[in-house]
Coordinates of C-alpha atoms in Angstrom, one line a residue:
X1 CA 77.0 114.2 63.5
X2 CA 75.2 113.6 66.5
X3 CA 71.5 113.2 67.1
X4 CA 69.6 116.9 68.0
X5 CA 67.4 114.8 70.3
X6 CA 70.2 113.2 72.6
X7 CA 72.3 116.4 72.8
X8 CA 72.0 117.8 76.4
X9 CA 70.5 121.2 76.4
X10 CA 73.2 124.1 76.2
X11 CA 73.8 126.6 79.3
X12 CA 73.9 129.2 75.8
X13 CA 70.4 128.2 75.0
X14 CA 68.6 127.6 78.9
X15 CA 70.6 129.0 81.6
X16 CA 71.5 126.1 83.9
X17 CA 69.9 126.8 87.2
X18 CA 66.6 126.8 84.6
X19 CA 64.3 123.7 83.9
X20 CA 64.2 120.4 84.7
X21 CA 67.1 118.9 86.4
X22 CA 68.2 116.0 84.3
X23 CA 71.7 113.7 84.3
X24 CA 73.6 116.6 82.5
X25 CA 70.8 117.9 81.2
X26 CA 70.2 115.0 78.6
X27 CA 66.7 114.0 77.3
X28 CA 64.6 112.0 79.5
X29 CA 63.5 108.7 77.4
X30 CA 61.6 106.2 79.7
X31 CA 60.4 102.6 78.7
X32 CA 57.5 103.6 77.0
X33 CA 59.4 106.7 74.7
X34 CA 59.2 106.3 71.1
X35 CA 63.3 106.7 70.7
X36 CA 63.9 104.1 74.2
X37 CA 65.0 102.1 71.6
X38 CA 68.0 103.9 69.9
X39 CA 68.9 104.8 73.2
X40 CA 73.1 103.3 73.7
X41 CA 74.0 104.7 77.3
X42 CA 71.1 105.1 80.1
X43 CA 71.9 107.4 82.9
X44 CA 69.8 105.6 86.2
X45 CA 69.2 107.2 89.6
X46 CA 68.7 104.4 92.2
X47 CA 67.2 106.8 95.1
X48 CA 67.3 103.7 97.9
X49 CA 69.2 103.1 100.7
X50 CA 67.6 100.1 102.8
X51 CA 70.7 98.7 102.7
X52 CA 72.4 101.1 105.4
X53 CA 73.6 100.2 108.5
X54 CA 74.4 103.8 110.1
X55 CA 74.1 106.8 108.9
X56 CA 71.3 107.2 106.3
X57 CA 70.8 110.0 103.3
X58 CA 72.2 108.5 100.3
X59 CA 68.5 107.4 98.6
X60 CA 68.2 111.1 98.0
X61 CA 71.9 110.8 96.2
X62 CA 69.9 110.7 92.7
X63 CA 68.2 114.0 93.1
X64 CA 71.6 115.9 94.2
X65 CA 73.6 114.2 91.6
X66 CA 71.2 115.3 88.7
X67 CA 71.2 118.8 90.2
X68 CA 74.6 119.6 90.4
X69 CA 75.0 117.0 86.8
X70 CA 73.6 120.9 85.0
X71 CA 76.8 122.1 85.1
X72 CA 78.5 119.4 83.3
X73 CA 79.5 120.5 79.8
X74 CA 79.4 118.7 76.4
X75 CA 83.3 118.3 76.4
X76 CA 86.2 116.7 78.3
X77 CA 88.5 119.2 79.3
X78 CA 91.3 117.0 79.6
X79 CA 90.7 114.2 77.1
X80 CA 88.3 116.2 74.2
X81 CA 86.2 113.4 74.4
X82 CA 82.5 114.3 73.4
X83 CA 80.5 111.7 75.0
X84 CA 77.1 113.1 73.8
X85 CA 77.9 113.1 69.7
X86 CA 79.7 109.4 70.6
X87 CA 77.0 107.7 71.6
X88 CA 72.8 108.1 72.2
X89 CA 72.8 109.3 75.6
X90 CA 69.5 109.5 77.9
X91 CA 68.3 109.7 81.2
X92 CA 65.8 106.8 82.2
X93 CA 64.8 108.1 85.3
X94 CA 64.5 106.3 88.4
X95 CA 64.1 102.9 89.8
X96 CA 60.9 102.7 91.6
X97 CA 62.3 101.4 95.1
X98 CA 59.9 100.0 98.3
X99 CA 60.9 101.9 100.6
X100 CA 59.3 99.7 103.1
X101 CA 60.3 96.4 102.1
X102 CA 64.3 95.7 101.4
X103 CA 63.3 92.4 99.4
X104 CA 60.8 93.5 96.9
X105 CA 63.2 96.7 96.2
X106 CA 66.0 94.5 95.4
X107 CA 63.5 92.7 92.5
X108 CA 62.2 96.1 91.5
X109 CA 65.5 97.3 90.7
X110 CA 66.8 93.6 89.4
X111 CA 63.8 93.8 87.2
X112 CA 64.4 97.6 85.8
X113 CA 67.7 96.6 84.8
X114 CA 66.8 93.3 82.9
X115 CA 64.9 95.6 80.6
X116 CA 67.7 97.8 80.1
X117 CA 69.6 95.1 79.3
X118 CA 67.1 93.1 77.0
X119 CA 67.0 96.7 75.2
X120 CA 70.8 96.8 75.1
X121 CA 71.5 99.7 76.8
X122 CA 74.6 100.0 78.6
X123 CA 73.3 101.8 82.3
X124 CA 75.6 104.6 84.1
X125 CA 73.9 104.6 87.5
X126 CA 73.7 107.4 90.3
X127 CA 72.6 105.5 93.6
X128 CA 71.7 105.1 96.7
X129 CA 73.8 102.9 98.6
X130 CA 76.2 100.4 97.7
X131 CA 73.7 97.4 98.0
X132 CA 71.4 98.9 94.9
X133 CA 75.0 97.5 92.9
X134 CA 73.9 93.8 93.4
X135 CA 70.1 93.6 91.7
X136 CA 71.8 95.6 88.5
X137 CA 74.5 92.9 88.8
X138 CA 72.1 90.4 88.7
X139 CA 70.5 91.5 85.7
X140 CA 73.6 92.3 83.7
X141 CA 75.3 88.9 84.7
X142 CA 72.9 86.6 83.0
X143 CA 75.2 86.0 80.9
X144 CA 78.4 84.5 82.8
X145 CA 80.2 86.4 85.5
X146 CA 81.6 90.1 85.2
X147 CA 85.0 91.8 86.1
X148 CA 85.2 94.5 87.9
X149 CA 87.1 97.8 88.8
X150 CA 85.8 98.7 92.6
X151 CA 86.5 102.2 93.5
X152 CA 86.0 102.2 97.7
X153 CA 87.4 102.4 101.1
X154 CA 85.7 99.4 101.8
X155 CA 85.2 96.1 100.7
X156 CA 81.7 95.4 100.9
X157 CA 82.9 91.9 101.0
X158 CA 81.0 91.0 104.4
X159 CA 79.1 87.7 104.9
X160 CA 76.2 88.9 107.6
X161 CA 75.5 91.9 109.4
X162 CA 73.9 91.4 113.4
X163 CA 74.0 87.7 113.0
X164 CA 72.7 86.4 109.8
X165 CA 71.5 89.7 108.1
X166 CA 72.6 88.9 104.7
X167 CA 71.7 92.2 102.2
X168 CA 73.4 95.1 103.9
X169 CA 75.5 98.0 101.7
X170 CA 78.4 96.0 103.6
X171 CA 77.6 92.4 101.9
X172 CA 76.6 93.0 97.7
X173 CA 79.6 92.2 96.5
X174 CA 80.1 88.4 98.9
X175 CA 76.8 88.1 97.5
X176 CA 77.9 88.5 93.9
X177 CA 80.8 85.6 94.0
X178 CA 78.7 83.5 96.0
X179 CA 76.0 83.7 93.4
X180 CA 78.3 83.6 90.5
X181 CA 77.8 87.2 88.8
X182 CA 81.9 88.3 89.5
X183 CA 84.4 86.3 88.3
X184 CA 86.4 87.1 91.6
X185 CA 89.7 86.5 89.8
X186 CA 88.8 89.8 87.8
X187 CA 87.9 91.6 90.5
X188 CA 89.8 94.4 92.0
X189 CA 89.4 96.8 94.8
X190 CA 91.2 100.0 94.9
X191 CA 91.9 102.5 98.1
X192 CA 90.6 100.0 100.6
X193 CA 91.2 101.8 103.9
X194 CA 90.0 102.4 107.5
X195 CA 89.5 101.1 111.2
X196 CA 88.0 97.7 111.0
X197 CA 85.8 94.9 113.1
X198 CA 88.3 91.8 112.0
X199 CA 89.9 90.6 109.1
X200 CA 86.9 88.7 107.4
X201 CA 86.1 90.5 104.3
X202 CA 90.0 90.7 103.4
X203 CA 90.4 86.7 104.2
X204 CA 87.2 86.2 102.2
X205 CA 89.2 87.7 99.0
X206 CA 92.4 86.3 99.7
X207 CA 90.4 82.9 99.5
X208 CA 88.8 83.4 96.3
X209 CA 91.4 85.1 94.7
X210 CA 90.1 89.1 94.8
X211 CA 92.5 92.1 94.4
X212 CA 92.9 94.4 97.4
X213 CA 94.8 97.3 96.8
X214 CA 94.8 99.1 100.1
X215 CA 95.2 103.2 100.3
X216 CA 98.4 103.0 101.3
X217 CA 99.7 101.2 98.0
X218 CA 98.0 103.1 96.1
X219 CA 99.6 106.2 97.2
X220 CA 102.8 104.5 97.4
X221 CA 102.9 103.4 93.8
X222 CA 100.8 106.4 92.2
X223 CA 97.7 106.6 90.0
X224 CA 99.2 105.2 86.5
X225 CA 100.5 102.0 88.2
X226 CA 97.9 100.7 90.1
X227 CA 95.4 101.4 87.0
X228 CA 98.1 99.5 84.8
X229 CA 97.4 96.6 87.1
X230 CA 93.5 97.2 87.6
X231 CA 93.5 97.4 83.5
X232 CA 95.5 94.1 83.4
X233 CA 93.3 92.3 86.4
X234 CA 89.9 92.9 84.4
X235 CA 91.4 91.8 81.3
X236 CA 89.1 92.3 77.9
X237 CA 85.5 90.4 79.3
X238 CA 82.8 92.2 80.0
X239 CA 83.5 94.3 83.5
X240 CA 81.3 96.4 85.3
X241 CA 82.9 99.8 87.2
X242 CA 81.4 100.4 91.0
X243 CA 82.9 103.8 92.2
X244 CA 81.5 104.6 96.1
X245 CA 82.1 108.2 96.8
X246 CA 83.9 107.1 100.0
X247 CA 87.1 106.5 98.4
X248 CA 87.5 110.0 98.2
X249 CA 88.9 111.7 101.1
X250 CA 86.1 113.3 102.6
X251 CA 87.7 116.7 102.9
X252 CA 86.7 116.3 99.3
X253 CA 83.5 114.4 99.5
X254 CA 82.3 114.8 103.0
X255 CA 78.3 113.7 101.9
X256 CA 78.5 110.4 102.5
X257 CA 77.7 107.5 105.6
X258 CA 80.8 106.3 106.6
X259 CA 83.9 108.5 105.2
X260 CA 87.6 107.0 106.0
X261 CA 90.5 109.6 106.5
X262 CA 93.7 109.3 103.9
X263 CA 91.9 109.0 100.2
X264 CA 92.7 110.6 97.4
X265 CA 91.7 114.4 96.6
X266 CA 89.1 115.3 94.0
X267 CA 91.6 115.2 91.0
X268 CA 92.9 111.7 91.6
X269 CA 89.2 110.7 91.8
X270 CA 88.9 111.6 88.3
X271 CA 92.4 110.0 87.4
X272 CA 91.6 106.9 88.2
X273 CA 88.2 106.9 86.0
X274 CA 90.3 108.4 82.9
X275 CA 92.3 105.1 83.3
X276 CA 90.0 102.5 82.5
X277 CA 90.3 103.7 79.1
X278 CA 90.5 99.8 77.1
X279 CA 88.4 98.2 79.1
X280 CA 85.1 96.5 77.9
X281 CA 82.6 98.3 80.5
X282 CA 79.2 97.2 80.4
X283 CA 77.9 99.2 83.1
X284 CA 78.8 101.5 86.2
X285 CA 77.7 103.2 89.2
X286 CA 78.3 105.8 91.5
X287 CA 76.8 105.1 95.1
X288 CA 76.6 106.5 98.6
X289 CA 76.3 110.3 97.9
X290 CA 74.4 111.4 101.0
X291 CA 73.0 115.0 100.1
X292 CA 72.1 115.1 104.3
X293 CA 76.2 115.1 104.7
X294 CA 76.5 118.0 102.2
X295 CA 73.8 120.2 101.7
X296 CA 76.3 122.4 99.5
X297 CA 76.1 119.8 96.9
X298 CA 80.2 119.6 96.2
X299 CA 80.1 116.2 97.1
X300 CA 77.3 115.7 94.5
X301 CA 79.0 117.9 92.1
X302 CA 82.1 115.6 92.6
X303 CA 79.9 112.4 92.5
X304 CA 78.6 113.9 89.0
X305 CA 82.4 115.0 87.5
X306 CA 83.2 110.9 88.5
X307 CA 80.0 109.8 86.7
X308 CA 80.3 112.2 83.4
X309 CA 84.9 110.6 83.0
X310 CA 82.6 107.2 83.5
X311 CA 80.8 108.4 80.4
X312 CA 83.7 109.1 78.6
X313 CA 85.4 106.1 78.9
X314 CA 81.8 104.2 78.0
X315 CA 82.0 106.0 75.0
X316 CA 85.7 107.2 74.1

């Protein structure tokens, strides 16, 4: 049986445009809670985007996200898993970012994660742009390097933006290999895609031994196979899942900065997440929702449908 506390609250028992918006509705346990520490999964908004280069928004990603996260219900419709009686489930709350200073936000959110970590919690993030990825690598790399499953239309594999500019959403994951936290040989990047200033950031994988799957394979060859090879790729370490809303088509998801034509529609989006299935996941994260893109809040509601299959393969 599962725990009353960590059970999200019903839509039978507080309708769900009523009280406060949490990541599908869960409890809200912070560091200082009584129960942080029999908390197993922690649901994280990282509402920061200093990392953008052009079109700003997704540091208000968190807020959308746990909005639109209400109507998430305690069941998988397609798999019956029941992430919420599977594992304690809670929502930590936010990483405090400096919205002034790129730097000191990068160690404020390195250092929210070591805690996290230290408490052995497995953290389900809602960003903020792709660069808020590399601080929680940091802190969940301590270890040895990670795998990972990269959901995208782009690399983020970049060594400098505007000549020598070195954190950009474009560059976390060049910073990862060079600073040891991916294994780059269990690495793989899925539904790559797009017009492009050179060939640097594919080059840059080819030479460290990356996986770059580009859109048109993966339509070519279909969900089940490309995830047979993903699966295969990460192997059974620990690997972390990064899933930017961009590698949705954007006539799906069209809140976010830089949206690339030919992706895959909303119910390949979820596909792909119910095929990780096996692997050892130690964290994820779902970046670059950009509420100023969308004001309905579908992409949000999409971004939260990807992050709740996340859960369920945490927990399944």
């Amino acid at each position: 049986m599962s725990d009353p506390f960590f059970t999200p609250i019903s839509g039978f028992d507080l309708p769900r445009f009523a009280g406060v918006a949490t990541f599908m509705r869960l409890p809200h346990v912070d560091f200082d809670h009584p129960r942080f520490s029999e908390v197993e999964i922690g649901l994280i908004g990282a509402p920061w985007d200093g990392g953008t280069t052009n079109r700003p928004g997704p540091r208000h990603g968190p807020r959308q996200l746990r909005d639109m996260s209400t109507m998430i219900r305690a069941q998988n419709g397609a798999t019956g898993i029941r992430p919420f009686e599977a594992a304690n489930c809670a929502d930590l709350g936010d990483v405090a970012p400096n919205p002034a200073d790129l730097m000191d936000s990068l160690q404020r959110m390195e250092r929210f994660y070591e805690r996290v970590k230290a408490a052995g919690i497995r953290p389900l993030t809602g960003g903020g742009d792709h660069l808020c990825t590399l601080p929680i690598l940091r802190a969940l790399a301590k270890d040895g390097p990670l795998g990972m499953v990269h959901f995208d239309s782009h690399t983020d594999l970049y060594h400098s933006y505007f000549d020598g500019t070195m954190f950009t959403h474009g560059t976390p994951f060049r910073r990862a290999v060079e600073e040891g936290l991916l294994d780059p040989l269990r690495v793989v990047m899925i539904g790559i895609r797009g017009t492009a200033y050179d060939n640097e950031d594919r080059d840059f994988a080819e030479s460290v031994g990356i996986r770059v799957i580009p859109i048109e394979e993966f339509h070519q060859r279909g969900v089940a196979d490309v995830m047979s090879e993903a699966r295969e790729i990460a192997g059974t370490g620990d690997t972390y899942v990064s899933y930017d809303i961009d590698f949705v088509d954007p006539a799906f998801a069209p809140g976010t900065g830089t949206p690339e034509i030919g992706g895959p529609n909303s119910f390949e989006a979820v596909e792909v997440v119910r095929a990780l299935k096996g692997l050892n996941i130690v964290g994820a994260d779902l970046v670059e929702v950009s509420p100023p893109f969308d004001v309905s809040g579908g992409t949000a509601y999409l971004g939260a449908s990807i992050m709740f299959e996340l859960l369920c393969v945490m927990t399944g």
